């Protein structure tokens, strides 16, 4: 109980204040996952230390967002925009109201050294003046008979092209409706690490089959938050991914 109190007070010092003035992450602080995480380093047979015990880490989400739009003239727009990591470079442009990104992480700092999303590269993606870093962002418009058919994109770092690819294949090759194409479990491989990452609700039988033929399969959190619009003549179906707080609206 002493060790629980130690950690609770470390969190109080870091996160708590009048909620009319500051955002207190109450939901996370009382969640089973967070509390289990907090007690992970608890050793029943030795006293903890307040120097070693810091406040818990409450993860801010990465800062990329996607929007898919279609208007009644048939124009379509797919936009993905990114700050890259949490709060980008954490620098607000005074008076302008936006935060600077930390996109430099999308360059390869050294051949073979992974960036924040585990992506590796070589000199071709090395930092140089006036050069643009590689991006995984994949805002996509699929045309059918030269007219927009699917408008799609997502955040998710290196899982972005995966989510877009699988969503499109789900519709075009597997004949899924738009909702299933977005929401059914996804899986991801990015060369390195040599693992297939699957979402928690990925089919257990398929996972076992993959393992039996030699794949390393690792369960992870959500893959993407895909926004899909499907246009079939006058019918427009818009899906906001259930993985996030996404929404679809029509006027
Ligand atoms: O351009 C890229 O590939 C990265 N900056 C995207 C980062 C991202 O999607 C983070 N959000 N989930």
mmCIF file of C-alpha atoms and ligand atoms in Angstrom:
data_model
loop_
_atom_site.group_PDB
_atom_site.id
_atom_site.type_symbol
_atom_site.label_atom_id
_atom_site.label_comp_id
_atom_site.label_asym_id
_atom_site.label_seq_id
_atom_site.Cartn_x
_atom_site.Cartn_y
_atom_site.Cartn_z
ATOM 1 C CA UNK A 1 0.000 0.000 0.000
ATOM 2 C CA UNK A 2 2.958 2.268 0.655
ATOM 3 C CA UNK A 3 4.158 1.695 -2.897
ATOM 4 C CA UNK A 4 0.682 2.468 -4.249
ATOM 5 C CA UNK A 5 0.604 5.724 -2.264
ATOM 6 C CA UNK A 6 4.102 6.674 -3.433
ATOM 7 C CA UNK A 7 3.036 6.344 -7.069
ATOM 8 C CA UNK A 8 -0.329 8.064 -6.566
ATOM 9 C CA UNK A 9 1.385 11.116 -5.058
ATOM 10 C CA UNK A 10 4.015 11.224 -7.808
ATOM 11 C CA UNK A 11 1.097 11.378 -10.251
ATOM 12 C CA UNK A 12 -0.691 14.009 -8.180
ATOM 13 C CA UNK A 13 2.401 16.225 -8.327
ATOM 14 C CA UNK A 14 2.557 15.907 -12.099
ATOM 15 C CA UNK A 15 -1.028 15.783 -13.334
ATOM 16 C CA UNK A 16 -3.453 17.245 -10.792
ATOM 17 C CA UNK A 17 -4.799 20.777 -10.544
ATOM 18 C CA UNK A 18 -8.152 22.536 -10.647
ATOM 19 C CA UNK A 19 -9.961 20.948 -13.622
ATOM 20 C CA UNK A 20 -11.479 24.380 -14.416
ATOM 21 C CA UNK A 21 -7.943 25.453 -15.297
ATOM 22 C CA UNK A 22 -6.070 22.359 -16.383
ATOM 23 C CA UNK A 23 -6.943 19.167 -18.195
ATOM 24 C CA UNK A 24 -6.620 16.316 -15.703
ATOM 25 C CA UNK A 25 -6.350 12.920 -17.440
ATOM 26 C CA UNK A 26 -8.786 11.302 -14.983
ATOM 27 C CA UNK A 27 -9.928 8.534 -17.321
ATOM 28 C CA UNK A 28 -6.375 7.316 -17.844
ATOM 29 C CA UNK A 29 -5.301 7.757 -14.228
ATOM 30 C CA UNK A 30 -8.054 5.456 -12.952
ATOM 31 C CA UNK A 31 -7.935 2.944 -15.798
ATOM 32 C CA UNK A 32 -6.940 -0.662 -15.075
ATOM 33 C CA UNK A 33 -4.319 -0.610 -17.826
ATOM 34 C CA UNK A 34 -2.590 2.487 -16.512
ATOM 35 C CA UNK A 35 -2.649 1.257 -12.917
ATOM 36 C CA UNK A 36 -1.257 -2.138 -13.901
ATOM 37 C CA UNK A 37 1.498 -0.331 -15.811
ATOM 38 C CA UNK A 38 2.223 1.876 -12.784
ATOM 39 C CA UNK A 39 2.721 -1.129 -10.493
ATOM 40 C CA UNK A 40 4.824 -3.115 -12.943
ATOM 41 C CA UNK A 41 8.097 -2.249 -11.179
ATOM 42 C CA UNK A 42 6.716 -2.970 -7.702
ATOM 43 C CA UNK A 43 8.956 -5.355 -5.735
ATOM 44 C CA UNK A 44 7.147 -6.869 -2.729
ATOM 45 C CA UNK A 45 10.377 -7.619 -0.860
ATOM 46 C CA UNK A 46 12.189 -4.320 -1.074
ATOM 47 C CA UNK A 47 11.387 -0.705 -0.331
ATOM 48 C CA UNK A 48 10.808 1.530 -3.358
ATOM 49 C CA UNK A 49 12.517 4.869 -3.824
ATOM 50 C CA UNK A 50 10.974 8.264 -4.439
ATOM 51 C CA UNK A 51 14.036 9.343 -6.400
ATOM 52 C CA UNK A 52 13.553 6.467 -8.798
ATOM 53 C CA UNK A 53 9.750 6.744 -8.912
ATOM 54 C CA UNK A 54 8.570 9.434 -11.296
ATOM 55 C CA UNK A 55 5.042 10.270 -12.370
ATOM 56 C CA UNK A 56 3.488 7.842 -14.845
ATOM 57 C CA UNK A 57 3.740 8.411 -18.552
ATOM 58 C CA UNK A 58 0.476 9.396 -20.139
ATOM 59 C CA UNK A 59 0.875 8.977 -23.841
ATOM 60 C CA UNK A 60 -0.384 11.753 -26.051
ATOM 61 C CA UNK A 61 -1.453 10.432 -29.432
ATOM 62 C CA UNK A 62 0.663 11.071 -32.509
ATOM 63 C CA UNK A 63 -0.495 14.094 -34.420
ATOM 64 C CA UNK A 64 -1.580 13.240 -37.916
ATOM 65 C CA UNK A 65 -5.087 13.587 -39.261
ATOM 66 C CA UNK A 66 -6.921 12.757 -42.450
ATOM 67 C CA UNK A 67 -10.066 14.147 -44.037
ATOM 68 C CA UNK A 68 -11.920 12.818 -47.099
ATOM 69 C CA UNK A 69 -14.416 15.142 -48.809
ATOM 70 C CA UNK A 70 -16.795 14.918 -51.767
ATOM 71 C CA UNK A 71 -19.104 17.717 -52.891
ATOM 72 C CA UNK A 72 -22.325 17.564 -54.869
ATOM 73 C CA UNK A 73 -20.515 18.576 -58.061
ATOM 74 C CA UNK A 74 -18.470 15.366 -57.795
ATOM 75 C CA UNK A 75 -15.269 17.061 -56.699
ATOM 76 C CA UNK A 76 -13.196 15.024 -54.273
ATOM 77 C CA UNK A 77 -10.409 15.901 -51.863
ATOM 78 C CA UNK A 78 -8.234 13.624 -49.721
ATOM 79 C CA UNK A 79 -5.964 15.482 -47.298
ATOM 80 C CA UNK A 80 -3.557 14.044 -44.740
ATOM 81 C CA UNK A 81 -1.668 16.520 -42.600
ATOM 82 C CA UNK A 82 0.931 15.821 -39.935
ATOM 83 C CA UNK A 83 2.842 17.263 -37.016
ATOM 84 C CA UNK A 84 4.524 13.832 -36.836
ATOM 85 C CA UNK A 85 5.044 13.081 -33.102
ATOM 86 C CA UNK A 86 3.039 14.293 -30.135
ATOM 87 C CA UNK A 87 2.703 18.055 -30.466
ATOM 88 C CA UNK A 88 5.328 18.011 -33.234
ATOM 89 C CA UNK A 89 8.350 20.015 -32.162
ATOM 90 C CA UNK A 90 6.294 21.381 -29.239
ATOM 91 C CA UNK A 91 6.829 24.910 -30.468
ATOM 92 C CA UNK A 92 3.872 27.203 -31.049
ATOM 93 C CA UNK A 93 4.270 29.936 -33.652
ATOM 94 C CA UNK A 94 3.435 33.047 -31.650
ATOM 95 C CA UNK A 95 0.338 34.799 -32.933
ATOM 96 C CA UNK A 96 -0.214 32.275 -35.705
ATOM 97 C CA UNK A 97 -1.955 29.626 -33.635
ATOM 98 C CA UNK A 98 -0.246 26.502 -34.909
ATOM 99 C CA UNK A 99 2.506 24.164 -33.769
ATOM 100 C CA UNK A 100 5.663 23.398 -35.751
ATOM 101 C CA UNK A 101 6.104 19.766 -36.759
ATOM 102 C CA UNK A 102 9.024 17.454 -36.039
ATOM 103 C CA UNK A 103 9.092 16.040 -39.549
ATOM 104 C CA UNK A 104 12.924 15.845 -39.512
ATOM 105 C CA UNK A 105 12.379 12.418 -37.922
ATOM 106 C CA UNK A 106 11.088 11.222 -41.295
ATOM 107 C CA UNK A 107 14.621 11.616 -42.701
ATOM 108 C CA UNK A 108 17.059 8.739 -42.088
ATOM 109 C CA UNK A 109 19.500 10.082 -39.530
ATOM 110 C CA UNK A 110 21.927 7.231 -40.267
ATOM 111 C CA UNK A 111 21.653 4.256 -42.647
ATOM 112 C CA UNK A 112 19.766 1.458 -40.915
ATOM 113 C CA UNK A 113 18.769 3.488 -37.859
ATOM 114 C CA UNK A 114 14.989 3.361 -37.452
ATOM 115 C CA UNK A 115 12.915 6.489 -36.992
ATOM 116 C CA UNK A 116 10.024 6.942 -34.565
ATOM 117 C CA UNK A 117 7.881 4.532 -36.594
ATOM 118 C CA UNK A 118 10.614 1.916 -37.017
ATOM 119 C CA UNK A 119 11.214 2.849 -40.670
ATOM 120 C CA UNK A 120 14.801 2.492 -41.874
ATOM 121 C CA UNK A 121 16.491 4.042 -44.911
ATOM 122 C CA UNK A 122 19.838 4.963 -46.405
ATOM 123 C CA UNK A 123 21.592 8.029 -47.849
ATOM 124 C CA UNK A 124 18.795 8.560 -50.346
ATOM 125 C CA UNK A 125 16.655 9.761 -47.455
ATOM 126 C CA UNK A 126 19.521 11.562 -45.672
ATOM 127 C CA UNK A 127 19.095 15.148 -44.501
ATOM 128 C CA UNK A 128 20.188 17.793 -47.023
ATOM 129 C CA UNK A 129 19.303 21.451 -47.637
ATOM 130 C CA UNK A 130 16.082 21.988 -49.604
ATOM 131 C CA UNK A 131 15.384 18.242 -49.512
ATOM 132 C CA UNK A 132 12.030 16.775 -48.500
ATOM 133 C CA UNK A 133 11.892 13.841 -46.113
ATOM 134 C CA UNK A 134 10.062 10.617 -47.024
ATOM 135 C CA UNK A 135 6.496 10.397 -45.851
ATOM 136 C CA UNK A 136 4.127 7.472 -45.419
ATOM 137 C CA UNK A 137 1.123 9.731 -45.895
ATOM 138 C CA UNK A 138 -1.128 8.340 -48.601
ATOM 139 C CA UNK A 139 -4.155 10.531 -49.338
ATOM 140 C CA UNK A 140 -5.792 8.636 -52.183
ATOM 141 C CA UNK A 141 -8.525 9.072 -54.775
ATOM 142 C CA UNK A 142 -9.376 5.920 -56.748
ATOM 143 C CA UNK A 143 -11.011 6.669 -60.103
ATOM 144 C CA UNK A 144 -13.565 4.474 -61.860
ATOM 145 C CA UNK A 145 -14.402 5.485 -65.439
ATOM 146 C CA UNK A 146 -12.357 8.622 -64.789
ATOM 147 C CA UNK A 147 -14.584 9.699 -61.888
ATOM 148 C CA UNK A 148 -13.823 9.541 -58.162
ATOM 149 C CA UNK A 149 -14.903 6.163 -56.776
ATOM 150 C CA UNK A 150 -13.053 5.920 -53.439
ATOM 151 C CA UNK A 151 -11.626 8.795 -51.392
ATOM 152 C CA UNK A 152 -9.471 7.468 -48.596
ATOM 153 C CA UNK A 153 -6.627 8.144 -46.179
ATOM 154 C CA UNK A 154 -5.548 7.766 -42.570
ATOM 155 C CA UNK A 155 -2.979 8.736 -39.954
ATOM 156 C CA UNK A 156 -0.716 6.030 -38.474
ATOM 157 C CA UNK A 157 2.932 6.574 -39.451
ATOM 158 C CA UNK A 158 4.226 3.593 -41.412
ATOM 159 C CA UNK A 159 0.866 1.831 -41.100
ATOM 160 C CA UNK A 160 -0.699 4.520 -43.333
ATOM 161 C CA UNK A 161 -0.036 2.879 -46.736
ATOM 162 C CA UNK A 162 -0.991 -0.484 -45.195
ATOM 163 C CA UNK A 163 -4.388 0.796 -44.052
ATOM 164 C CA UNK A 164 -5.098 2.529 -47.346
ATOM 165 C CA UNK A 165 -3.964 -0.505 -49.378
ATOM 166 C CA UNK A 166 -6.022 -2.968 -47.338
ATOM 167 C CA UNK A 167 -9.115 -0.747 -47.327
ATOM 168 C CA UNK A 168 -9.020 -0.422 -51.120
ATOM 169 C CA UNK A 169 -8.391 -4.155 -51.614
ATOM 170 C CA UNK A 170 -11.212 -4.950 -49.176
ATOM 171 C CA UNK A 171 -13.650 -3.011 -51.395
ATOM 172 C CA UNK A 172 -12.356 -3.810 -54.854
ATOM 173 C CA UNK A 173 -11.089 -7.373 -54.517
ATOM 174 C CA UNK A 174 -13.007 -8.766 -51.532
ATOM 175 C CA UNK A 175 -16.298 -6.980 -52.269
ATOM 176 C CA UNK A 176 -16.714 -5.691 -48.702
ATOM 177 C CA UNK A 177 -19.047 -2.814 -48.026
ATOM 178 C CA UNK A 178 -17.329 0.449 -47.078
ATOM 179 C CA UNK A 179 -17.949 0.027 -43.363
ATOM 180 C CA UNK A 180 -16.362 -3.423 -43.186
ATOM 181 C CA UNK A 181 -13.531 -2.350 -45.457
ATOM 182 C CA UNK A 182 -12.559 0.290 -42.893
ATOM 183 C CA UNK A 183 -13.423 -1.459 -39.643
ATOM 184 C CA UNK A 184 -12.439 -5.111 -40.133
ATOM 185 C CA UNK A 185 -9.127 -5.986 -38.443
ATOM 186 C CA UNK A 186 -5.964 -4.950 -40.245
ATOM 187 C CA UNK A 187 -2.427 -6.317 -40.258
ATOM 188 C CA UNK A 188 0.903 -4.673 -41.037
ATOM 189 C CA UNK A 189 4.409 -5.598 -42.183
ATOM 190 C CA UNK A 190 7.124 -3.010 -42.855
ATOM 191 C CA UNK A 191 10.132 -5.162 -43.797
ATOM 192 C CA UNK A 192 11.907 -4.329 -40.537
ATOM 193 C CA UNK A 193 11.183 -5.494 -37.956
ATOM 194 C CA UNK A 194 10.343 -8.779 -39.700
ATOM 195 C CA UNK A 195 7.025 -9.258 -37.939
ATOM 196 C CA UNK A 196 3.389 -9.217 -38.947
ATOM 197 C CA UNK A 197 1.599 -6.852 -36.608
ATOM 198 C CA UNK A 198 -2.076 -7.634 -36.140
ATOM 199 C CA UNK A 199 -4.849 -5.821 -34.347
ATOM 200 C CA UNK A 200 -6.285 -7.335 -31.169
ATOM 201 C CA UNK A 201 -9.453 -8.588 -32.866
ATOM 202 C CA UNK A 202 -7.519 -10.261 -35.698
ATOM 203 C CA UNK A 203 -8.804 -13.784 -36.451
ATOM 204 C CA UNK A 204 -7.041 -16.211 -34.074
ATOM 205 C CA UNK A 205 -7.167 -19.066 -36.583
ATOM 206 C CA UNK A 206 -5.483 -17.021 -39.295
ATOM 207 C CA UNK A 207 -2.881 -15.886 -36.770
ATOM 208 C CA UNK A 208 -2.130 -19.515 -35.861
ATOM 209 C CA UNK A 209 -1.919 -20.470 -39.550
ATOM 210 C CA UNK A 210 0.535 -17.638 -40.221
ATOM 211 C CA UNK A 211 2.663 -18.756 -37.287
ATOM 212 C CA UNK A 212 2.604 -22.357 -38.464
ATOM 213 C CA UNK A 213 4.203 -21.350 -41.775
ATOM 214 C CA UNK A 214 6.907 -19.309 -40.089
ATOM 215 C CA UNK A 215 5.607 -15.766 -39.600
ATOM 216 C CA UNK A 216 6.290 -13.961 -36.361
ATOM 217 C CA UNK A 217 2.933 -12.431 -35.475
ATOM 218 C CA UNK A 218 2.707 -9.654 -32.892
ATOM 219 C CA UNK A 219 -0.523 -8.218 -31.555
ATOM 220 C CA UNK A 220 -0.597 -4.413 -31.354
ATOM 221 C CA UNK A 221 -3.030 -1.530 -30.941
ATOM 222 C CA UNK A 222 -5.178 0.000 -33.657
ATOM 223 C CA UNK A 223 -3.808 0.183 -37.197
ATOM 224 C CA UNK A 224 -4.861 3.505 -38.693
ATOM 225 C CA UNK A 225 -8.031 5.535 -38.399
ATOM 226 C CA UNK A 226 -9.234 5.378 -41.956
ATOM 227 C CA UNK A 227 -11.750 7.789 -43.499
ATOM 228 C CA UNK A 228 -13.376 6.349 -46.589
ATOM 229 C CA UNK A 229 -15.931 7.737 -49.015
ATOM 230 C CA UNK A 230 -17.364 5.433 -51.668
ATOM 231 C CA UNK A 231 -19.259 6.987 -54.574
ATOM 232 C CA UNK A 232 -21.544 4.790 -56.644
ATOM 233 C CA UNK A 233 -23.519 7.018 -59.030
ATOM 234 C CA UNK A 234 -25.724 9.202 -56.840
ATOM 235 C CA UNK A 235 -25.082 7.105 -53.742
ATOM 236 C CA UNK A 236 -22.346 8.283 -51.412
ATOM 237 C CA UNK A 237 -21.302 6.211 -48.405
ATOM 238 C CA UNK A 238 -18.934 7.854 -45.914
ATOM 239 C CA UNK A 239 -17.283 5.916 -43.092
ATOM 240 C CA UNK A 240 -15.371 7.343 -40.117
ATOM 241 C CA UNK A 241 -13.167 4.655 -38.583
ATOM 242 C CA UNK A 242 -14.567 3.213 -35.357
ATOM 243 C CA UNK A 243 -10.986 2.951 -34.014
ATOM 244 C CA UNK A 244 -10.957 6.676 -33.235
ATOM 245 C CA UNK A 245 -13.408 9.479 -32.501
ATOM 246 C CA UNK A 246 -13.882 9.882 -36.248
ATOM 247 C CA UNK A 247 -17.169 10.883 -37.830
ATOM 248 C CA UNK A 248 -18.911 11.128 -41.195
ATOM 249 C CA UNK A 249 -21.261 14.005 -42.021
ATOM 250 C CA UNK A 250 -23.330 14.993 -45.028
ATOM 251 C CA UNK A 251 -25.116 18.222 -45.922
HETATM 252 O O1 LIG B 1 4.717 11.652 -42.926
HETATM 253 C C1 LIG B 1 4.792 10.641 -42.239
HETATM 254 O O2 LIG B 1 4.952 9.527 -42.689
HETATM 255 C C2 LIG B 1 4.657 10.781 -40.724
HETATM 256 N N1 LIG B 1 4.996 12.128 -40.350
HETATM 257 C C3 LIG B 1 3.255 10.434 -40.320
HETATM 258 C C4 LIG B 1 3.104 10.408 -38.836
HETATM 259 C C5 LIG B 1 1.794 9.917 -38.401
HETATM 260 O O3 LIG B 1 0.981 9.441 -39.149
HETATM 261 C C6 LIG B 1 1.563 9.983 -36.938
HETATM 262 N N2 LIG B 1 0.178 9.818 -36.596
HETATM 263 N N3 LIG B 1 -0.462 8.889 -36.305
#
